[in-house]
Amino acid sequence: MLQLPLPPHKKIYFASDNHLGAPTALESKPREAKFVQWLDSIKADAGAIFLLGDLFDFWFEYKKVVPKGFVRTLGKLAELRDSGIPIYFFVGNHDLWMDDYFQTELNIPVYRRPLEVECNGKRFLIGHGDGLGPGDKGYKRMKKVFTNPFCKWLFRWLHPDIGVRLAQYLSVKNKLISGAEDVRFLGEDSEWLVQYCKRKLETQHYDYFLFGHRHLPMTIKVGEGSTYINTGDWIHYFTYAVFDGEELKLLDFKDGEL
């Protein structure tokens, strides 16, 4: 478990699902500019920042090559991290081929599984959310293939100009960008992350569950004194969560509190 002290007058921020680069680099730039503006706006009171996955619509690290672009985001993250703000990154299903670039270049740790965090007496479970719970069976099978070391080795043999272009095309076709079902509330009984949270509460209490992946901002009570928050996305909603040391709220960067 990560013990995270929160200094007075500081806050913890959570955001996910930017999908930078989609559907094209040109169309992605205004969204990236808005995200960088948000990062700049929180730097004065940020005690920590959690990025809950799918920051990029595609990311693959060759031995000596990383995908082109995103310099404004990477530069801002480097600035915030160099100023002493802790940043934690969770791999999503679109950037699951991340290796050690964030760790070595930006000093940002990368997590591939949900992380338990304790802050100000509150217990959090934090992750991207993909592959958790009783559903998402097709993705779970796909993830086993994509994370297989032999499959990664084969992909690495493609020239980056070919491999990245192919992966970007397939990624944009993914329903997470284009499908309406991913921005529609399915009901608590069908929201598999809600079911996952309730199952976790059978063995351990958490005050807050924070996940992305669904692209839909949600705040749902899942137990006595326990809340599940989905951070939404930076494609349609521009939403984020903030913990002030006592309370966790879901906000949007357009209009304020949801």
JSON list of N, CA, C and O in Angstrom, two decimals, residues 117-154:
[
{"chain": "A", "resi": 117, "resn": "VAL", "atom": "N", "xyz": [-4.00, 2.94, -1.86]},
{"chain": "A", "resi": 117, "resn": "VAL", "atom": "CA", "xyz": [-3.39, 4.18, -1.38]},
{"chain": "A", "resi": 117, "resn": "VAL", "atom": "C", "xyz": [-4.12, 4.60, -0.12]},
{"chain": "A", "resi": 117, "resn": "VAL", "atom": "O", "xyz": [-5.35, 4.52, -0.04]},
{"chain": "A", "resi": 118, "resn": "GLU", "atom": "N", "xyz": [-3.37, 5.05, 0.87]},
{"chain": "A", "resi": 118, "resn": "GLU", "atom": "CA", "xyz": [-3.97, 5.59, 2.09]},
{"chain": "A", "resi": 118, "resn": "GLU", "atom": "C", "xyz": [-3.52, 7.03, 2.26]},
{"chain": "A", "resi": 118, "resn": "GLU", "atom": "O", "xyz": [-2.32, 7.34, 2.19]},
{"chain": "A", "resi": 119, "resn": "CYS", "atom": "N", "xyz": [-4.50, 7.92, 2.45]},
{"chain": "A", "resi": 119, "resn": "CYS", "atom": "CA", "xyz": [-4.20, 9.34, 2.60]},
{"chain": "A", "resi": 119, "resn": "CYS", "atom": "C", "xyz": [-5.21, 9.96, 3.56]},
{"chain": "A", "resi": 119, "resn": "CYS", "atom": "O", "xyz": [-6.43, 9.81, 3.37]},
{"chain": "A", "resi": 120, "resn": "ASN", "atom": "N", "xyz": [-4.71, 10.65, 4.58]},
{"chain": "A", "resi": 120, "resn": "ASN", "atom": "CA", "xyz": [-5.56, 11.33, 5.56]},
{"chain": "A", "resi": 120, "resn": "ASN", "atom": "C", "xyz": [-6.62, 10.41, 6.17]},
{"chain": "A", "resi": 120, "resn": "ASN", "atom": "O", "xyz": [-7.77, 10.80, 6.36]},
{"chain": "A", "resi": 121, "resn": "GLY", "atom": "N", "xyz": [-6.23, 9.17, 6.39]},
{"chain": "A", "resi": 121, "resn": "GLY", "atom": "CA", "xyz": [-7.14, 8.21, 7.00]},
{"chain": "A", "resi": 121, "resn": "GLY", "atom": "C", "xyz": [-8.15, 7.61, 6.05]},
{"chain": "A", "resi": 121, "resn": "GLY", "atom": "O", "xyz": [-8.98, 6.79, 6.47]},
{"chain": "A", "resi": 122, "resn": "LYS", "atom": "N", "xyz": [-8.08, 7.95, 4.77]},
{"chain": "A", "resi": 122, "resn": "LYS", "atom": "CA", "xyz": [-8.97, 7.40, 3.76]},
{"chain": "A", "resi": 122, "resn": "LYS", "atom": "C", "xyz": [-8.22, 6.35, 2.94]},
{"chain": "A", "resi": 122, "resn": "LYS", "atom": "O", "xyz": [-7.05, 6.53, 2.60]},
{"chain": "A", "resi": 123, "resn": "ARG", "atom": "N", "xyz": [-8.91, 5.27, 2.62]},
{"chain": "A", "resi": 123, "resn": "ARG", "atom": "CA", "xyz": [-8.31, 4.19, 1.85]},
{"chain": "A", "resi": 123, "resn": "ARG", "atom": "C", "xyz": [-8.89, 4.20, 0.43]},
{"chain": "A", "resi": 123, "resn": "ARG", "atom": "O", "xyz": [-10.11, 4.19, 0.24]},
{"chain": "A", "resi": 124, "resn": "PHE", "atom": "N", "xyz": [-8.00, 4.24, -0.57]},
{"chain": "A", "resi": 124, "resn": "PHE", "atom": "CA", "xyz": [-8.37, 4.28, -1.97]},
{"chain": "A", "resi": 124, "resn": "PHE", "atom": "C", "xyz": [-7.91, 3.01, -2.68]},
{"chain": "A", "resi": 124, "resn": "PHE", "atom": "O", "xyz": [-6.87, 2.45, -2.34]},
{"chain": "A", "resi": 125, "resn": "LEU", "atom": "N", "xyz": [-8.67, 2.60, -3.69]},
{"chain": "A", "resi": 125, "resn": "LEU", "atom": "CA", "xyz": [-8.19, 1.61, -4.65]},
{"chain": "A", "resi": 125, "resn": "LEU", "atom": "C", "xyz": [-8.25, 2.28, -6.02]},
{"chain": "A", "resi": 125, "resn": "LEU", "atom": "O", "xyz": [-9.33, 2.71, -6.47]},
{"chain": "A", "resi": 126, "resn": "ILE", "atom": "N", "xyz": [-7.11, 2.37, -6.69]},
{"chain": "A", "resi": 126, "resn": "ILE", "atom": "CA", "xyz": [-6.96, 3.21, -7.88]},
{"chain": "A", "resi": 126, "resn": "ILE", "atom": "C", "xyz": [-6.40, 2.38, -9.03]},
{"chain": "A", "resi": 126, "resn": "ILE", "atom": "O", "xyz": [-5.46, 1.60, -8.85]},
{"chain": "A", "resi": 127, "resn": "GLY", "atom": "N", "xyz": [-6.95, 2.53, -10.22]},
{"chain": "A", "resi": 127, "resn": "GLY", "atom": "CA", "xyz": [-6.43, 1.85, -11.40]},
{"chain": "A", "resi": 127, "resn": "GLY", "atom": "C", "xyz": [-7.11, 2.36, -12.66]},
{"chain": "A", "resi": 127, "resn": "GLY", "atom": "O", "xyz": [-7.95, 3.27, -12.61]},
{"chain": "A", "resi": 128, "resn": "HIS", "atom": "N", "xyz": [-6.77, 1.75, -13.79]},
{"chain": "A", "resi": 128, "resn": "HIS", "atom": "CA", "xyz": [-7.44, 2.13, -15.04]},
{"chain": "A", "resi": 128, "resn": "HIS", "atom": "C", "xyz": [-8.84, 1.54, -15.10]},
{"chain": "A", "resi": 128, "resn": "HIS", "atom": "O", "xyz": [-9.80, 2.22, -15.46]},
{"chain": "A", "resi": 129, "resn": "GLY", "atom": "N", "xyz": [-8.95, 0.26, -14.78]},
{"chain": "A", "resi": 129, "resn": "GLY", "atom": "CA", "xyz": [-10.26, -0.39, -14.73]},
{"chain": "A", "resi": 129, "resn": "GLY", "atom": "C", "xyz": [-10.49, -1.44, -15.79]},
{"chain": "A", "resi": 129, "resn": "GLY", "atom": "O", "xyz": [-11.46, -2.20, -15.71]},
{"chain": "A", "resi": 130, "resn": "ASP", "atom": "N", "xyz": [-9.61, -1.55, -16.77]},
{"chain": "A", "resi": 130, "resn": "ASP", "atom": "CA", "xyz": [-9.81, -2.53, -17.84]},
{"chain": "A", "resi": 130, "resn": "ASP", "atom": "C", "xyz": [-9.58, -3.94, -17.31]},
{"chain": "A", "resi": 130, "resn": "ASP", "atom": "O", "xyz": [-8.68, -4.19, -16.53]},
{"chain": "A", "resi": 131, "resn": "GLY", "atom": "N", "xyz": [-10.43, -4.85, -17.74]},
{"chain": "A", "resi": 131, "resn": "GLY", "atom": "CA", "xyz": [-10.27, -6.26, -17.39]},
{"chain": "A", "resi": 131, "resn": "GLY", "atom": "C", "xyz": [-10.68, -6.61, -15.99]},
{"chain": "A", "resi": 131, "resn": "GLY", "atom": "O", "xyz": [-10.47, -7.75, -15.55]},
{"chain": "A", "resi": 132, "resn": "LEU", "atom": "N", "xyz": [-11.28, -5.69, -15.25]},
{"chain": "A", "resi": 132, "resn": "LEU", "atom": "CA", "xyz": [-11.71, -5.97, -13.88]},
{"chain": "A", "resi": 132, "resn": "LEU", "atom": "C", "xyz": [-13.19, -6.32, -13.87]},
{"chain": "A", "resi": 132, "resn": "LEU", "atom": "O", "xyz": [-13.96, -5.88, -14.72]},
{"chain": "A", "resi": 133, "resn": "GLY", "atom": "N", "xyz": [-13.60, -7.09, -12.88]},
{"chain": "A", "resi": 133, "resn": "GLY", "atom": "CA", "xyz": [-15.00, -7.42, -12.76]},
{"chain": "A", "resi": 133, "resn": "GLY", "atom": "C", "xyz": [-15.42, -8.58, -13.63]},
{"chain": "A", "resi": 133, "resn": "GLY", "atom": "O", "xyz": [-14.61, -9.21, -14.33]},
{"chain": "A", "resi": 134, "resn": "PRO", "atom": "N", "xyz": [-16.72, -8.88, -13.65]},
{"chain": "A", "resi": 134, "resn": "PRO", "atom": "CA", "xyz": [-17.22, -10.08, -14.32]},
{"chain": "A", "resi": 134, "resn": "PRO", "atom": "C", "xyz": [-17.35, -9.97, -15.83]},
{"chain": "A", "resi": 134, "resn": "PRO", "atom": "O", "xyz": [-17.48, -10.97, -16.51]},
{"chain": "A", "resi": 135, "resn": "GLY", "atom": "N", "xyz": [-17.33, -8.77, -16.39]},
{"chain": "A", "resi": 135, "resn": "GLY", "atom": "CA", "xyz": [-17.53, -8.61, -17.83]},
{"chain": "A", "resi": 135, "resn": "GLY", "atom": "C", "xyz": [-16.23, -8.41, -18.58]},
{"chain": "A", "resi": 135, "resn": "GLY", "atom": "O", "xyz": [-15.16, -8.83, -18.16]},
{"chain": "A", "resi": 136, "resn": "ASP", "atom": "N", "xyz": [-16.33, -7.73, -19.75]},
{"chain": "A", "resi": 136, "resn": "ASP", "atom": "CA", "xyz": [-15.16, -7.38, -20.56]},
{"chain": "A", "resi": 136, "resn": "ASP", "atom": "C", "xyz": [-14.38, -8.62, -21.02]},
{"chain": "A", "resi": 136, "resn": "ASP", "atom": "O", "xyz": [-13.16, -8.59, -21.12]},
{"chain": "A", "resi": 137, "resn": "LYS", "atom": "N", "xyz": [-15.10, -9.72, -21.30]},
{"chain": "A", "resi": 137, "resn": "LYS", "atom": "CA", "xyz": [-14.42, -10.98, -21.60]},
{"chain": "A", "resi": 137, "resn": "LYS", "atom": "C", "xyz": [-13.61, -10.92, -22.90]},
{"chain": "A", "resi": 137, "resn": "LYS", "atom": "O", "xyz": [-12.52, -11.49, -22.99]},
{"chain": "A", "resi": 138, "resn": "GLY", "atom": "N", "xyz": [-14.16, -10.24, -23.91]},
{"chain": "A", "resi": 138, "resn": "GLY", "atom": "CA", "xyz": [-13.44, -10.13, -25.17]},
{"chain": "A", "resi": 138, "resn": "GLY", "atom": "C", "xyz": [-12.13, -9.39, -24.99]},
{"chain": "A", "resi": 138, "resn": "GLY", "atom": "O", "xyz": [-11.09, -9.80, -25.51]},
{"chain": "A", "resi": 139, "resn": "TYR", "atom": "N", "xyz": [-12.18, -8.30, -24.22]},
{"chain": "A", "resi": 139, "resn": "TYR", "atom": "CA", "xyz": [-10.95, -7.55, -23.99]},
{"chain": "A", "resi": 139, "resn": "TYR", "atom": "C", "xyz": [-9.95, -8.36, -23.17]},
{"chain": "A", "resi": 139, "resn": "TYR", "atom": "O", "xyz": [-8.75, -8.31, -23.42]},
{"chain": "A", "resi": 140, "resn": "LYS", "atom": "N", "xyz": [-10.43, -9.12, -22.20]},
{"chain": "A", "resi": 140, "resn": "LYS", "atom": "CA", "xyz": [-9.52, -9.92, -21.38]},
{"chain": "A", "resi": 140, "resn": "LYS", "atom": "C", "xyz": [-8.74, -10.92, -22.23]},
{"chain": "A", "resi": 140, "resn": "LYS", "atom": "O", "xyz": [-7.55, -11.14, -22.01]},
{"chain": "A", "resi": 141, "resn": "ARG", "atom": "N", "xyz": [-9.43, -11.51, -23.23]},
{"chain": "A", "resi": 141, "resn": "ARG", "atom": "CA", "xyz": [-8.73, -12.43, -24.13]},
{"chain": "A", "resi": 141, "resn": "ARG", "atom": "C", "xyz": [-7.72, -11.67, -24.99]},
{"chain": "A", "resi": 141, "resn": "ARG", "atom": "O", "xyz": [-6.60, -12.12, -25.20]},
{"chain": "A", "resi": 142, "resn": "MET", "atom": "N", "xyz": [-8.15, -10.51, -25.48]},
{"chain": "A", "resi": 142, "resn": "MET", "atom": "CA", "xyz": [-7.26, -9.70, -26.32]},
{"chain": "A", "resi": 142, "resn": "MET", "atom": "C", "xyz": [-6.03, -9.24, -25.55]},
{"chain": "A", "resi": 142, "resn": "MET", "atom": "O", "xyz": [-4.91, -9.24, -26.07]},
{"chain": "A", "resi": 143, "resn": "LYS", "atom": "N", "xyz": [-6.22, -8.87, -24.29]},
{"chain": "A", "resi": 143, "resn": "LYS", "atom": "CA", "xyz": [-5.11, -8.38, -23.49]},
{"chain": "A", "resi": 143, "resn": "LYS", "atom": "C", "xyz": [-4.05, -9.45, -23.29]},
{"chain": "A", "resi": 143, "resn": "LYS", "atom": "O", "xyz": [-2.84, -9.15, -23.28]},
{"chain": "A", "resi": 144, "resn": "LYS", "atom": "N", "xyz": [-4.47, -10.69, -23.13]},
{"chain": "A", "resi": 144, "resn": "LYS", "atom": "CA", "xyz": [-3.51, -11.78, -22.97]},
{"chain": "A", "resi": 144, "resn": "LYS", "atom": "C", "xyz": [-2.61, -11.91, -24.20]},
{"chain": "A", "resi": 144, "resn": "LYS", "atom": "O", "xyz": [-1.42, -12.20, -24.09]},
{"chain": "A", "resi": 145, "resn": "VAL", "atom": "N", "xyz": [-3.20, -11.67, -25.38]},
{"chain": "A", "resi": 145, "resn": "VAL", "atom": "CA", "xyz": [-2.42, -11.73, -26.61]},
{"chain": "A", "resi": 145, "resn": "VAL", "atom": "C", "xyz": [-1.48, -10.54, -26.69]},
{"chain": "A", "resi": 145, "resn": "VAL", "atom": "O", "xyz": [-0.28, -10.68, -26.96]},
{"chain": "A", "resi": 146, "resn": "PHE", "atom": "N", "xyz": [-2.01, -9.33, -26.44]},
{"chain": "A", "resi": 146, "resn": "PHE", "atom": "CA", "xyz": [-1.22, -8.12, -26.59]},
{"chain": "A", "resi": 146, "resn": "PHE", "atom": "C", "xyz": [-0.07, -8.03, -25.60]},
{"chain": "A", "resi": 146, "resn": "PHE", "atom": "O", "xyz": [0.95, -7.40, -25.88]},
{"chain": "A", "resi": 147, "resn": "THR", "atom": "N", "xyz": [-0.24, -8.61, -24.42]},
{"chain": "A", "resi": 147, "resn": "THR", "atom": "CA", "xyz": [0.82, -8.54, -23.41]},
{"chain": "A", "resi": 147, "resn": "THR", "atom": "C", "xyz": [1.74, -9.75, -23.43]},
{"chain": "A", "resi": 147, "resn": "THR", "atom": "O", "xyz": [2.69, -9.81, -22.66]},
{"chain": "A", "resi": 148, "resn": "ASN", "atom": "N", "xyz": [1.46, -10.69, -24.32]},
{"chain": "A", "resi": 148, "resn": "ASN", "atom": "CA", "xyz": [2.33, -11.86, -24.43]},
{"chain": "A", "resi": 148, "resn": "ASN", "atom": "C", "xyz": [3.72, -11.43, -24.91]},
{"chain": "A", "resi": 148, "resn": "ASN", "atom": "O", "xyz": [3.84, -10.73, -25.91]},
{"chain": "A", "resi": 149, "resn": "PRO", "atom": "N", "xyz": [4.78, -11.83, -24.21]},
{"chain": "A", "resi": 149, "resn": "PRO", "atom": "CA", "xyz": [6.13, -11.39, -24.58]},
{"chain": "A", "resi": 149, "resn": "PRO", "atom": "C", "xyz": [6.50, -11.75, -26.02]},
{"chain": "A", "resi": 149, "resn": "PRO", "atom": "O", "xyz": [7.19, -10.96, -26.70]},
{"chain": "A", "resi": 150, "resn": "PHE", "atom": "N", "xyz": [6.04, -12.89, -26.50]},
{"chain": "A", "resi": 150, "resn": "PHE", "atom": "CA", "xyz": [6.38, -13.28, -27.88]},
{"chain": "A", "resi": 150, "resn": "PHE", "atom": "C", "xyz": [5.68, -12.36, -28.88]},
{"chain": "A", "resi": 150, "resn": "PHE", "atom": "O", "xyz": [6.28, -11.96, -29.88]},
{"chain": "A", "resi": 151, "resn": "CYS", "atom": "N", "xyz": [4.42, -12.01, -28.61]},
{"chain": "A", "resi": 151, "resn": "CYS", "atom": "CA", "xyz": [3.69, -11.11, -29.51]},
{"chain": "A", "resi": 151, "resn": "CYS", "atom": "C", "xyz": [4.34, -9.72, -29.52]},
{"chain": "A", "resi": 151, "resn": "CYS", "atom": "O", "xyz": [4.45, -9.08, -30.57]},
{"chain": "A", "resi": 152, "resn": "LYS", "atom": "N", "xyz": [4.77, -9.25, -28.35]},
{"chain": "A", "resi": 152, "resn": "LYS", "atom": "CA", "xyz": [5.46, -7.96, -28.29]},
{"chain": "A", "resi": 152, "resn": "LYS", "atom": "C", "xyz": [6.77, -8.02, -29.06]},
{"chain": "A", "resi": 152, "resn": "LYS", "atom": "O", "xyz": [7.15, -7.06, -29.74]},
{"chain": "A", "resi": 153, "resn": "TRP", "atom": "N", "xyz": [7.46, -9.14, -28.97]},
{"chain": "A", "resi": 153, "resn": "TRP", "atom": "CA", "xyz": [8.73, -9.31, -29.69]},
{"chain": "A", "resi": 153, "resn": "TRP", "atom": "C", "xyz": [8.49, -9.28, -31.20]},
{"chain": "A", "resi": 153, "resn": "TRP", "atom": "O", "xyz": [9.26, -8.65, -31.93]},
{"chain": "A", "resi": 154, "resn": "LEU", "atom": "N", "xyz": [7.44, -9.94, -31.65]},
{"chain": "A", "resi": 154, "resn": "LEU", "atom": "CA", "xyz": [7.12, -9.92, -33.08]},
{"chain": "A", "resi": 154, "resn": "LEU", "atom": "C", "xyz": [6.80, -8.50, -33.55]},
{"chain": "A", "resi": 154, "resn": "LEU", "atom": "O", "xyz": [7.27, -8.07, -34.62]}
]
